[in-house]
Short mmCIF file of C-alpha atoms (C1' of nucleotides) in Angstrom, two decimals:
data_model
loop_
_atom_site.label_atom_id
_atom_site.label_comp_id
_atom_site.label_asym_id
_atom_site.label_seq_id
_atom_site.Cartn_x
_atom_site.Cartn_y
_atom_site.Cartn_z
CA MET F 1 89.87 5.57 -7.52
CA LYS F 2 89.58 2.70 -5.12
CA ILE F 3 89.39 -0.77 -6.56
CA LYS F 4 86.52 -2.86 -5.31
CA SER F 5 87.48 -6.00 -3.47
CA LEU F 6 87.07 -9.29 -5.26
CA TYR F 7 84.44 -10.69 -2.94
CA LYS F 8 82.43 -7.49 -3.30
CA THR F 9 82.63 -7.76 -7.06
CA ILE F 10 81.35 -11.32 -6.89
CA TYR F 11 78.61 -10.27 -4.46
CA ASP F 12 77.46 -7.42 -6.70
CA ASP F 13 77.46 -9.63 -9.76
CA LEU F 14 75.40 -12.31 -8.06
CA VAL F 15 72.96 -9.74 -6.67
CA SER F 16 72.37 -8.33 -10.11
CA LYS F 17 71.93 -11.81 -11.58
CA ILE F 18 69.37 -12.61 -8.89
CA MET F 19 67.54 -9.32 -9.20
CA SER F 20 67.41 -9.60 -12.98
CA GLY F 21 66.01 -13.12 -12.80
CA TYR F 22 69.05 -14.78 -14.35
CA TYR F 23 68.97 -16.92 -11.23
CA LYS F 24 65.33 -17.50 -10.32
CA GLU F 25 63.60 -18.10 -7.00
CA GLY F 26 64.42 -21.49 -5.55
CA GLN F 27 67.03 -22.15 -8.21
CA LYS F 28 70.35 -23.65 -7.25
CA LEU F 29 73.38 -21.46 -7.74
CA PRO F 30 76.61 -22.92 -9.14
CA SER F 31 78.58 -24.74 -6.48
CA GLU F 32 81.38 -22.95 -4.68
CA LYS F 33 83.92 -24.83 -6.74
CA GLU F 34 82.24 -23.75 -9.96
CA LEU F 35 82.08 -20.15 -8.78
CA ASP F 36 85.82 -20.32 -8.03
CA GLN F 37 86.40 -21.07 -11.68
CA LEU F 38 83.79 -18.62 -12.99
CA TYR F 39 85.41 -15.72 -11.18
CA HIS F 40 88.99 -16.98 -11.30
CA ALA F 41 89.12 -16.74 -7.53
CA SER F 42 89.89 -18.96 -4.62
CA ARG F 43 87.24 -20.19 -2.27
CA THR F 44 87.63 -17.48 0.38
CA PRO F 45 86.25 -14.51 -1.58
CA VAL F 46 83.53 -16.70 -3.08
CA ARG F 47 82.45 -17.80 0.36
CA GLN F 48 82.63 -14.22 1.64
CA ALA F 49 80.27 -13.17 -1.13
CA LEU F 50 77.88 -16.07 -0.49
CA SER F 51 77.98 -15.37 3.21
CA LYS F 52 76.93 -11.77 2.65
CA LEU F 53 74.24 -12.83 0.19
CA GLU F 54 72.89 -15.14 2.85
CA SER F 55 72.86 -12.56 5.62
CA ASP F 56 71.24 -10.07 3.27
CA GLY F 57 68.51 -12.59 2.60
CA PHE F 58 69.15 -13.23 -1.08
CA ILE F 59 70.06 -16.89 -0.77
CA TYR F 60 70.11 -19.77 1.67
CA ARG F 61 72.73 -22.48 1.86
CA LEU F 62 72.22 -26.11 2.76
CA GLN F 63 75.14 -28.31 3.65
CA GLY F 64 75.54 -31.16 1.20
CA ARG F 65 73.04 -29.67 -1.24
CA GLY F 66 74.00 -26.22 -2.42
CA SER F 67 73.07 -22.55 -2.37
CA PHE F 68 69.61 -21.50 -3.48
CA VAL F 69 67.92 -18.23 -4.33
CA SER F 70 65.57 -17.27 -1.52
CA ASP F 71 61.83 -17.11 -2.15
CA ASN F 72 61.55 -14.10 0.10
CA ARG F 73 64.52 -12.19 -1.14
CA PRO F 74 64.59 -8.45 -0.49
CA LYS F 75 62.84 -6.51 -3.24
CA GLN F 76 64.89 -3.46 -2.39
CA LEU F 77 68.07 -3.27 -0.41
CA TRP F 78 66.87 -0.44 1.79
CA THR F 79 63.81 -2.30 3.01
CA ARG F 80 65.19 -3.90 6.12
CA MET F 81 67.24 -0.88 6.99
CA THR F 82 64.47 1.64 6.88
CA GLY F 83 62.08 -0.77 8.50
CA PHE F 84 59.43 -0.06 5.92
CA THR F 85 58.02 -2.62 3.67
CA ASN F 86 58.03 -2.60 -0.05
CA TYR F 87 54.31 -2.47 0.15
CA TYR F 88 54.34 0.08 -2.59
CA LEU F 89 56.92 -1.92 -4.46
CA SER F 90 59.13 0.13 -6.72
CA GLU F 91 56.96 3.13 -6.04
CA TRP F 92 59.60 4.62 -3.82
CA GLU F 93 59.74 7.61 -6.09
CA LYS F 94 56.17 8.45 -5.10
CA ILE F 95 57.44 9.23 -1.63
CA THR F 96 58.18 12.87 -1.03
CA SER F 97 59.39 14.80 1.97
CA ARG F 98 58.83 18.26 3.28
CA THR F 99 60.94 19.96 5.88
CA ILE F 100 58.68 21.93 8.17
CA ASP F 101 61.16 23.40 10.57
CA VAL F 102 64.83 23.48 11.49
CA GLU F 103 65.88 24.94 14.82
CA LYS F 104 68.47 24.77 17.59
CA VAL F 105 67.09 23.46 20.87
CA PRO F 106 68.39 22.23 24.22
CA ALA F 107 68.24 18.45 24.40
CA PRO F 108 64.88 17.19 25.71
CA ALA F 109 65.09 14.94 28.74
CA ALA F 110 63.99 11.93 26.73
CA ILE F 111 66.66 12.48 24.10
CA SER F 112 69.79 13.27 26.16
CA PRO F 113 70.49 9.76 27.41
CA LEU F 114 70.03 8.31 23.96
CA LEU F 115 72.71 10.65 22.61
CA LYS F 116 74.84 9.95 25.70
CA LEU F 117 74.86 13.63 26.66
CA THR F 118 75.90 14.47 30.20
CA ASP F 119 73.81 16.78 32.33
CA GLY F 120 76.43 19.47 32.21
CA ASP F 121 76.45 19.40 28.45
CA SER F 122 74.16 22.22 27.49
CA ALA F 123 75.15 22.43 23.85
CA LEU F 124 72.26 23.06 21.54
CA LEU F 125 71.37 20.39 19.06
CA THR F 126 69.74 20.66 15.70
CA LYS F 127 66.10 19.67 15.64
CA MET F 128 64.46 19.09 12.34
CA THR F 129 60.81 18.41 11.72
CA ARG F 130 59.66 16.77 8.55
CA ILE F 131 56.70 15.04 6.96
CA ARG F 132 56.74 12.22 4.48
CA PHE F 133 54.05 11.87 1.88
CA TYR F 134 52.89 9.03 -0.25
CA GLU F 135 51.20 10.29 -3.39
CA GLY F 136 50.57 13.55 -1.66
CA ASP F 137 49.04 12.03 1.48
CA PRO F 138 50.92 12.54 4.73
CA ILE F 139 51.88 9.20 6.26
CA ILE F 140 54.79 9.90 8.58
CA TYR F 141 55.62 12.76 10.91
CA LEU F 142 59.29 12.90 11.91
CA GLN F 143 61.39 14.74 14.43
CA HIS F 144 65.16 14.58 14.11
CA TYR F 145 67.61 15.40 16.87
CA LEU F 146 71.20 15.64 15.67
CA HIS F 147 74.09 15.19 18.06
CA PRO F 148 75.61 18.59 18.99
CA ARG F 149 78.96 17.68 17.50
CA PHE F 150 77.41 18.19 14.08
CA PRO F 151 76.98 21.93 13.51
CA VAL F 152 74.76 21.46 10.52
CA GLU F 153 74.12 24.90 9.16
CA SER F 154 73.61 23.62 5.69
CA LEU F 155 70.27 22.08 6.53
CA GLN F 156 68.48 25.38 6.33
CA SER F 157 69.77 26.04 2.88
CA ASN F 158 69.58 22.49 1.56
CA GLU F 159 65.89 21.70 1.49
CA ASN F 160 65.72 18.97 -1.06
CA PHE F 161 67.77 16.21 0.49
CA PHE F 162 66.50 12.74 1.11
CA SER F 163 68.23 11.25 4.10
CA ILE F 164 70.12 12.56 7.08
CA ALA F 165 72.65 9.77 6.66
CA GLU F 166 73.44 11.20 3.27
CA ILE F 167 74.35 14.56 4.76
CA LEU F 168 76.34 13.06 7.62
CA ASN F 169 78.29 11.02 5.15
CA GLU F 170 79.01 13.80 2.71
CA GLU F 171 79.70 16.64 5.10
CA PHE F 172 81.37 14.81 7.94
CA GLN F 173 82.46 11.50 6.40
CA VAL F 174 80.48 9.74 9.11
CA LYS F 175 78.85 6.39 8.36
CA VAL F 176 75.87 4.89 10.09
CA ALA F 177 76.61 1.33 11.12
CA ARG F 178 73.74 0.44 13.39
CA ALA F 179 70.34 1.64 14.51
CA ASP F 180 68.14 0.71 17.44
CA GLU F 181 64.42 1.23 17.36
CA GLU F 182 61.88 1.26 20.12
CA ILE F 183 58.32 0.79 18.96
CA GLU F 184 55.14 1.77 20.77
CA ALA F 185 51.47 2.15 19.99
CA ILE F 186 50.00 5.52 20.93
CA MET F 187 46.85 7.53 20.36
CA ALA F 188 47.12 10.42 17.94
CA ASP F 189 46.82 13.75 19.70
CA ASP F 190 45.13 16.74 18.10
CA TYR F 191 48.30 18.02 16.52
CA LEU F 192 49.18 14.69 14.90
CA LYS F 193 45.59 14.26 13.78
CA ASP F 194 45.93 17.55 12.01
CA VAL F 195 49.28 17.03 10.27
CA LEU F 196 48.57 13.44 9.31
CA GLN F 197 45.00 14.33 8.25
CA LEU F 198 43.35 11.64 10.33
CA ASP F 199 39.57 11.52 10.19
CA ASP F 200 38.67 9.07 12.92
CA ALA F 201 38.23 10.36 16.41
CA HIS F 202 40.53 7.71 17.81
CA THR F 203 43.36 6.68 15.57
CA PRO F 204 46.24 4.59 16.87
CA LEU F 205 49.72 5.36 15.54
CA ILE F 206 53.04 3.60 15.66
CA LYS F 207 55.64 5.69 17.45
CA VAL F 208 59.23 4.75 16.69
CA THR F 209 62.25 6.11 18.50
CA ARG F 210 65.30 5.35 16.43
CA THR F 211 68.88 5.97 17.55
CA SER F 212 71.64 5.56 15.00
CA TYR F 213 75.27 4.85 15.77
CA THR F 214 78.67 4.73 14.11
CA ALA F 215 80.67 1.54 14.04
CA ALA F 216 82.33 2.74 17.26
CA ASP F 217 79.00 2.99 19.09
CA GLU F 218 78.86 6.77 19.05
CA PRO F 219 75.27 7.99 18.79
CA LEU F 220 74.65 10.19 15.76
CA ASP F 221 71.05 11.18 15.98
CA VAL F 222 67.68 10.33 17.44
CA ASN F 223 64.70 10.14 15.19
CA VAL F 224 61.20 10.06 16.62
CA TYR F 225 58.56 9.33 14.08
CA TYR F 226 54.87 8.64 13.97
CA VAL F 227 53.43 6.33 11.37
CA ASN F 228 49.90 5.91 10.18
CA SER F 229 50.10 2.13 9.97
CA LYS F 230 46.80 1.95 8.13
CA ARG F 231 48.65 3.35 5.15
CA TRP F 232 52.10 1.90 5.73
CA LYS F 233 52.96 -1.61 6.78
CA PHE F 234 55.86 -1.74 9.15
CA GLU F 235 58.07 -4.75 8.54
CA VAL F 236 60.98 -6.36 10.31
CA SER F 237 63.03 -9.40 9.43
CA PHE F 238 65.08 -11.53 11.79
CA ARG F 239 67.70 -14.00 10.81
CA GLN F 240 69.56 -16.44 12.96
CA SER F 241 71.73 -18.85 11.08
CA GLU F 242 73.08 -20.75 13.99
CA LYS F 243 71.22 -21.27 17.16
CA ASN F 244 67.68 -22.11 17.78
CA PHE F 245 66.25 -19.05 19.35
CA GLU F 246 63.54 -18.74 21.93
CA PHE F 247 60.08 -18.00 20.73
CA PHE F 248 56.60 -17.35 21.78
CA MET P 1 78.62 -36.55 21.09
CA LYS P 2 79.39 -33.94 18.51
CA ILE P 3 82.49 -31.87 18.99
CA LYS P 4 81.98 -28.16 18.84
CA SER P 5 83.85 -26.41 16.07
CA LEU P 6 86.91 -24.42 16.98
CA TYR P 7 85.51 -21.04 15.98
CA LYS P 8 82.38 -21.73 18.02
CA THR P 9 84.49 -22.59 21.04
CA ILE P 10 86.38 -19.33 20.66
CA TYR P 11 83.10 -17.45 20.18
CA ASP P 12 81.55 -18.96 23.30
CA ASP P 13 84.64 -18.27 25.36
CA LEU P 14 84.78 -14.64 24.29
CA VAL P 15 81.05 -14.20 24.91
CA SER P 16 81.38 -15.49 28.43
CA LYS P 17 84.41 -13.27 29.05
CA ILE P 18 82.46 -10.25 27.84
CA MET P 19 79.32 -11.12 29.77
CA SER P 20 81.28 -11.72 32.95
CA GLY P 21 83.08 -8.40 32.63
CA TYR P 22 86.52 -9.90 32.07
CA TYR P 23 86.53 -7.73 28.97
CA LYS P 24 84.74 -4.50 29.83
CA GLU P 25 82.73 -2.07 27.73
CA GLY P 26 84.89 -0.13 25.32
CA GLN P 27 87.93 -2.23 26.13
CA LYS P 28 90.18 -3.45 23.36
CA LEU P 29 90.30 -7.18 22.82
CA PRO P 30 93.60 -8.93 22.10
CA SER P 31 94.61 -8.57 18.47
CA GLU P 32 93.79 -11.33 16.03
CA LYS P 33 97.40 -12.45 16.08
CA GLU P 34 97.35 -12.69 19.88
CA LEU P 35 94.07 -14.62 19.81
CA ASP P 36 95.65 -17.04 17.33
CA GLN P 37 98.25 -17.85 19.95
CA LEU P 38 95.83 -17.85 22.89
CA TYR P 39 93.63 -20.46 21.26
CA HIS P 40 96.37 -22.28 19.35
CA ALA P 41 94.42 -21.64 16.16
CA SER P 42 95.01 -20.08 12.81
CA ARG P 43 93.47 -16.80 11.81
CA THR P 44 90.41 -18.22 10.03
CA PRO P 45 88.51 -19.59 13.05
CA VAL P 46 89.52 -16.56 15.12
CA ARG P 47 88.12 -14.25 12.48
CA GLN P 48 84.98 -16.39 12.17
CA ALA P 49 84.41 -15.99 15.88
CA LEU P 50 85.05 -12.24 15.82
CA SER P 51 82.79 -11.87 12.83
CA LYS P 52 79.95 -13.56 14.65
CA LEU P 53 80.60 -11.52 17.78
CA GLU P 54 80.33 -8.41 15.64
CA SER P 55 77.10 -9.39 13.93
CA ASP P 56 75.63 -10.39 17.28
CA GLY P 57 76.46 -6.93 18.58
CA PHE P 58 79.04 -7.85 21.21
CA ILE P 59 81.98 -6.08 19.63
CA TYR P 60 82.91 -3.69 16.87
CA ARG P 61 86.06 -3.79 14.80
CA LEU P 62 88.02 -0.86 13.44
CA GLN P 63 90.59 -1.36 10.76
CA GLY P 64 94.03 -0.37 11.93
CA ARG P 65 92.95 -0.10 15.55
CA GLY P 66 91.48 -3.29 16.91
CA SER P 67 88.34 -5.00 18.18
CA PHE P 68 86.43 -3.42 21.03
CA VAL P 69 83.64 -4.49 23.35
CA SER P 70 80.43 -2.74 22.35
CA ASP P 71 78.80 -0.28 24.71
CA ASN P 72 75.38 -1.52 23.69
CA ARG P 73 76.05 -5.20 23.77
CA PRO P 74 73.05 -7.48 24.09
CA LYS P 75 72.08 -8.13 27.67
CA GLN P 76 70.45 -11.37 26.73
CA LEU P 77 70.92 -13.38 23.59
CA TRP P 78 67.24 -13.87 22.96
CA THR P 79 66.42 -10.20 23.04
CA ARG P 80 66.75 -9.35 19.39
CA MET P 81 65.11 -12.57 18.31
CA THR P 82 61.97 -12.24 20.32
CA GLY P 83 61.77 -8.57 19.55
CA PHE P 84 61.16 -7.72 23.16
CA THR P 85 63.46 -5.63 25.19
CA ASN P 86 65.08 -6.61 28.38
CA TYR P 87 63.12 -3.85 29.98
CA TYR P 88 62.58 -6.10 32.94
CA LEU P 89 66.17 -7.18 32.76
CA SER P 90 66.90 -10.62 34.07
CA GLU P 91 63.32 -10.93 35.21
CA TRP P 92 62.49 -13.27 32.38
CA GLU P 93 61.47 -15.85 34.90
CA LYS P 94 58.62 -13.60 35.99
CA ILE P 95 57.04 -14.17 32.61
CA THR P 96 54.46 -16.91 32.58
CA SER P 97 52.21 -18.31 29.90
CA ARG P 98 48.79 -19.82 29.84
CA THR P 99 47.35 -21.83 27.02
CA ILE P 100 43.71 -20.90 26.62
CA ASP P 101 42.73 -23.06 23.74
CA VAL P 102 44.01 -25.56 21.20
CA GLU P 103 41.88 -26.45 18.20
CA LYS P 104 41.94 -27.55 14.59
CA VAL P 105 40.64 -24.92 12.18
CA PRO P 106 40.56 -24.26 8.45
CA ALA P 107 43.16 -21.68 7.49
CA PRO P 108 41.81 -18.12 7.73
CA ALA P 109 42.10 -16.10 4.54
CA ALA P 110 44.72 -13.82 6.09
CA ILE P 111 46.89 -16.75 7.14
CA SER P 112 46.86 -19.03 4.07
CA PRO P 113 49.16 -16.95 1.87
CA LEU P 114 51.65 -16.53 4.69
CA LEU P 115 51.90 -20.31 5.05
CA LYS P 116 51.98 -20.65 1.25
CA LEU P 117 48.85 -22.81 1.26
CA THR P 118 47.05 -23.24 -2.02
CA ASP P 119 43.31 -22.69 -2.29
CA GLY P 120 42.68 -26.36 -2.85
CA ASP P 121 44.54 -27.22 0.31
CA SER P 122 41.82 -27.62 2.87
CA ALA P 123 43.91 -29.34 5.52
CA LEU P 124 43.16 -28.23 9.03
CA LEU P 125 45.84 -26.46 10.94
CA THR P 126 46.45 -26.28 14.62
CA LYS P 127 45.42 -23.02 16.22
CA MET P 128 46.63 -22.26 19.67
CA THR P 129 45.63 -19.32 21.80
CA ARG P 130 47.78 -18.18 24.66
CA ILE P 131 48.34 -15.32 27.04
CA ARG P 132 51.60 -14.11 28.47
CA PHE P 133 51.79 -12.58 31.89
CA TYR P 134 54.32 -10.43 33.62
CA GLU P 135 54.07 -10.78 37.35
CA GLY P 136 50.55 -12.00 36.94
CA ASP P 137 49.42 -9.14 34.70
CA PRO P 138 48.43 -10.04 31.14
CA ILE P 139 50.59 -8.21 28.63
CA ILE P 140 50.40 -10.23 25.42
CA TYR P 141 47.60 -12.10 23.71
CA LEU P 142 48.81 -14.62 21.13
CA GLN P 143 47.30 -16.72 18.39
CA HIS P 144 49.41 -19.43 16.80
CA TYR P 145 48.68 -21.07 13.47
CA LEU P 146 50.83 -24.10 12.78
CA HIS P 147 51.43 -25.32 9.27
CA PRO P 148 49.25 -28.40 8.51
CA ARG P 149 52.28 -30.59 7.95
CA PHE P 150 52.76 -30.63 11.70
CA PRO P 151 50.11 -32.85 13.26
CA VAL P 152 50.77 -31.71 16.74
CA GLU P 153 48.59 -33.78 18.97
CA SER P 154 50.93 -33.41 21.87
CA LEU P 155 50.02 -29.79 22.43
CA GLN P 156 46.83 -30.67 24.18
CA SER P 157 48.61 -32.84 26.66
CA ASN P 158 51.74 -30.77 27.06
CA GLU P 159 50.57 -27.60 28.72
CA ASN P 160 53.71 -26.33 30.33
CA PHE P 161 55.98 -25.65 27.39
CA PHE P 162 57.62 -22.36 26.71
CA SER P 163 58.10 -21.91 23.01
CA ILE P 164 56.66 -23.41 19.86
CA ALA P 165 60.14 -23.50 18.34
CA GLU P 166 61.11 -25.84 21.15
CA ILE P 167 58.39 -28.30 20.21
CA LEU P 168 59.09 -28.10 16.48
CA ASN P 169 62.71 -28.79 17.18
CA GLU P 170 62.20 -31.70 19.53
CA GLU P 171 59.31 -33.44 17.82
CA PHE P 172 60.14 -32.79 14.18
CA GLN P 173 63.81 -31.81 14.22
CA VAL P 174 62.84 -28.58 12.49
CA LYS P 175 64.84 -25.45 13.16
CA VAL P 176 63.64 -21.88 12.79
CA ALA P 177 66.12 -19.86 10.75
CA ARG P 178 64.26 -16.67 10.00
CA ALA P 179 61.18 -14.72 10.97
CA ASP P 180 59.37 -11.83 9.36
CA GLU P 181 57.21 -9.49 11.36
CA GLU P 182 54.63 -7.02 10.26
CA ILE P 183 53.78 -4.41 12.84
CA GLU P 184 50.65 -2.31 13.09
CA ALA P 185 48.96 -0.07 15.61
CA ILE P 186 45.33 -0.94 16.35
CA MET P 187 42.62 -0.10 18.82
CA ALA P 188 41.80 -2.72 21.39
CA ASP P 189 38.37 -4.22 20.83
CA ASP P 190 36.14 -5.30 23.68
CA TYR P 191 37.52 -8.82 23.76
CA LEU P 192 41.14 -7.69 23.93
CA LYS P 193 40.25 -5.08 26.52
CA ASP P 194 38.85 -7.89 28.59
CA VAL P 195 41.68 -10.41 28.31
CA LEU P 196 44.44 -7.81 28.65
CA GLN P 197 42.56 -6.07 31.46
CA LEU P 198 42.74 -2.61 29.90
CA ASP P 199 41.06 0.17 31.84
CA ASP P 200 41.11 3.07 29.41
CA ALA P 201 38.26 3.40 26.98
CA HIS P 202 40.64 3.77 24.07
CA THR P 203 43.86 1.85 24.36
CA PRO P 204 46.16 1.41 21.38
CA LEU P 205 47.93 -1.93 20.97
CA ILE P 206 50.75 -3.18 18.85
CA LYS P 207 49.64 -5.98 16.56
CA VAL P 208 52.44 -8.16 15.25
CA THR P 209 52.07 -10.80 12.57
CA ARG P 210 55.11 -13.01 12.65
CA THR P 211 55.86 -15.73 10.13
CA SER P 212 58.74 -18.07 10.84
CA TYR P 213 60.65 -20.07 8.26
CA THR P 214 63.19 -22.85 7.99
CA ALA P 215 66.54 -22.23 6.35
CA ALA P 216 64.94 -23.46 3.12
CA ASP P 217 62.26 -20.75 3.24
CA GLU P 218 59.45 -23.10 4.21
CA PRO P 219 56.92 -21.37 6.43
CA LEU P 220 56.46 -23.06 9.79
CA ASP P 221 53.87 -21.05 11.59
CA VAL P 222 52.14 -17.71 11.79
CA ASN P 223 51.89 -15.98 15.09
CA VAL P 224 49.56 -13.03 15.57
CA TYR P 225 50.02 -11.27 18.84
CA TYR P 226 48.77 -8.17 20.55
CA VAL P 227 50.99 -6.25 22.92
CA ASN P 228 50.17 -3.69 25.54
CA SER P 229 53.12 -1.45 24.72
CA LYS P 230 52.56 0.60 27.84
CA ARG P 231 53.86 -2.37 29.77
CA TRP P 232 56.33 -3.77 27.27
CA LYS P 233 58.79 -1.88 25.14
CA PHE P 234 59.18 -3.32 21.70
CA GLU P 235 62.74 -3.13 20.43
CA VAL P 236 64.48 -3.79 17.15
CA SER P 237 68.13 -3.51 16.20
CA PHE P 238 69.54 -3.09 12.71
CA ARG P 239 73.11 -3.60 11.67
CA GLN P 240 74.79 -2.90 8.40
CA SER P 241 78.51 -3.37 8.37
CA GLU P 242 79.15 -2.41 4.82
CA LYS P 243 77.09 0.00 2.91
CA ASN P 244 75.66 3.27 3.92
CA PHE P 245 71.98 2.72 3.99
CA GLU P 246 69.20 5.09 3.20
CA PHE P 247 67.56 6.83 6.06
CA PHE P 248 64.86 9.17 7.03
"C1'" DA R 1 80.96 -42.98 -4.12
"C1'" DA R 2 80.45 -38.36 -5.61
"C1'" DG R 3 79.21 -33.74 -4.76
"C1'" DT R 4 78.18 -30.09 -1.74
"C1'" DG R 5 78.91 -26.72 1.91
"C1'" DG R 6 81.56 -26.22 6.71
"C1'" DT R 7 85.88 -25.87 8.99
"C1'" DC R 8 90.79 -25.10 9.25
"C1'" DT R 9 95.87 -24.38 8.14
"C1'" DA R 10 99.86 -21.46 6.94
"C1'" DG R 11 101.06 -18.49 4.74
"C1'" DA R 12 100.91 -13.58 1.75
"C1'" DC R 13 99.97 -8.72 0.76
"C1'" DC R 14 97.04 -4.59 1.35
"C1'" DA R 15 94.65 -0.55 3.76
"C1'" DC R 16 94.42 1.99 7.63
"C1'" DC R 17 95.69 4.16 12.17
"C1'" DC R 18 98.93 5.83 15.39
"C1'" DG R 19 103.16 7.38 17.56
"C1'" DG Q 1 107.46 2.09 10.70
"C1'" DG Q 2 104.99 -1.06 13.41
"C1'" DG Q 3 100.58 -2.81 14.59
"C1'" DT Q 4 95.95 -3.66 13.39
"C1'" DG Q 5 92.13 -5.54 10.76
"C1'" DG Q 6 90.74 -6.65 5.54
"C1'" DT Q 7 91.49 -9.49 1.61
"C1'" DC Q 8 93.21 -13.50 -0.79
"C1'" DT Q 9 95.70 -17.94 -2.14
"C1'" DA Q 10 96.09 -23.01 -2.36
"C1'" DG Q 11 95.58 -26.30 -0.34
"C1'" DA Q 12 93.37 -30.06 3.37
"C1'" DC Q 13 89.87 -32.70 5.81
"C1'" DC Q 14 85.10 -33.12 7.73
"C1'" DA Q 15 79.81 -33.39 7.73
"C1'" DC Q 16 75.96 -33.95 5.19
"C1'" DT Q 17 72.98 -35.11 1.15
"C1'" DT Q 18 72.01 -37.67 -2.86
"C1'" DC Q 19 72.45 -41.44 -5.93
#
DNA sequence: AAGTGGTCTAGACCACCCG
DNA sequence: GGGTGGTCTAGACCACTTC
């Protein structure tokens, strides 16, 4: 049993106090000195916790004034990571998934470079096709390409999983540290119209190509998915504490 | 003349050494102890610098092994903030802008809540319409809605600026700390087809609604823009150092 | 002047990886 | 066992805001 670090304990406690409304939007948190005493800690772990709260969007800090609960704090921790908004706030459980197909395929030309596969590397990779539903309506069509170094045979048998990251973590002790997404607008073709049950003759979709990596920059999988953005709002949040960044 | 903090000096030096290739992709950086000596500093500022390098995507750190230059390090610092890829790497100067129109308008219903304007607040806000070109071809159509507390009269006269953030910073000493974007796929209407010079009868566009905020969560402006994603690739990067996040 | 967050020192011990 | 990054202590001084 690993003991949680002190700063993580402080972070978790503050998150729960913010989420529960003990500290309300816009409210000032205790000063760093007061938090030192509250948690019987020195300033370093307290500041580590506050720093993480800030980068996770729970609070903002103003020099000379204090730390305050953010008005736009994340409603769910997964929001920014999945890229999907909490539009259906706390209705996450209404989302279901269905695995359509699992097969071994040679890497498509568009996928190989993203997984850093060399031309000579002809290893088959696992391709998985899934659909996500909201209240029974199909909203996202997904294709997953797993890196060949993961011989995932268990996918066929294990139908009722939620995330690929979950499986990678449990079966291979691999953690996702980073993900890049490329976003395009495309027209739905006949097949997508069918699976996503689109009525209009010309429906635009968001196509996202997501590549996920370990902390050591090794690609884990490529995920191409098509979103009916009329049903789902796609949301992204940028933070830049320090420098004034260029804008439109 | 303000003196730059020590950790920022170390950060800037390491960035330039990575960008220049002095430290190459995948290469191990000097250990924290060695950096202490190199910069005649204690561990705190060195770790602050490394921490920022990591969150900015320049390096990754592995416990027990060292810090390494990332294979996917940012080619330009602005990339992740603007949301646009360096697809036309180092050709940023080929991007030009034209201001079509600047006017005072009542806040549209879709914009008011984003700027946190109350119903009673009937102040006019500055609306600016612009187009961005790449090598003379129009690729982005933008509408800017500035919060009423900025009475920007200088926009009319100052035609050749680059970013709104620049003006907010210089005229009002206001810094952008955060931006949220909502992304949709839409069909180009006749007007957009015209200004973006789209040939196809049915061209899908990416519509982005971006709201920018100060560090204190005050909305500064709303920016609605339409992108021809056939010409521009839209790119987003997510990082999560700590916890294993949920995935598709 | 008092209070706050931002930076920095000079140590210490722990957890993890590798030879 | 030696080297690395991760956590933590107990201080110090600085920059900024508020009164």
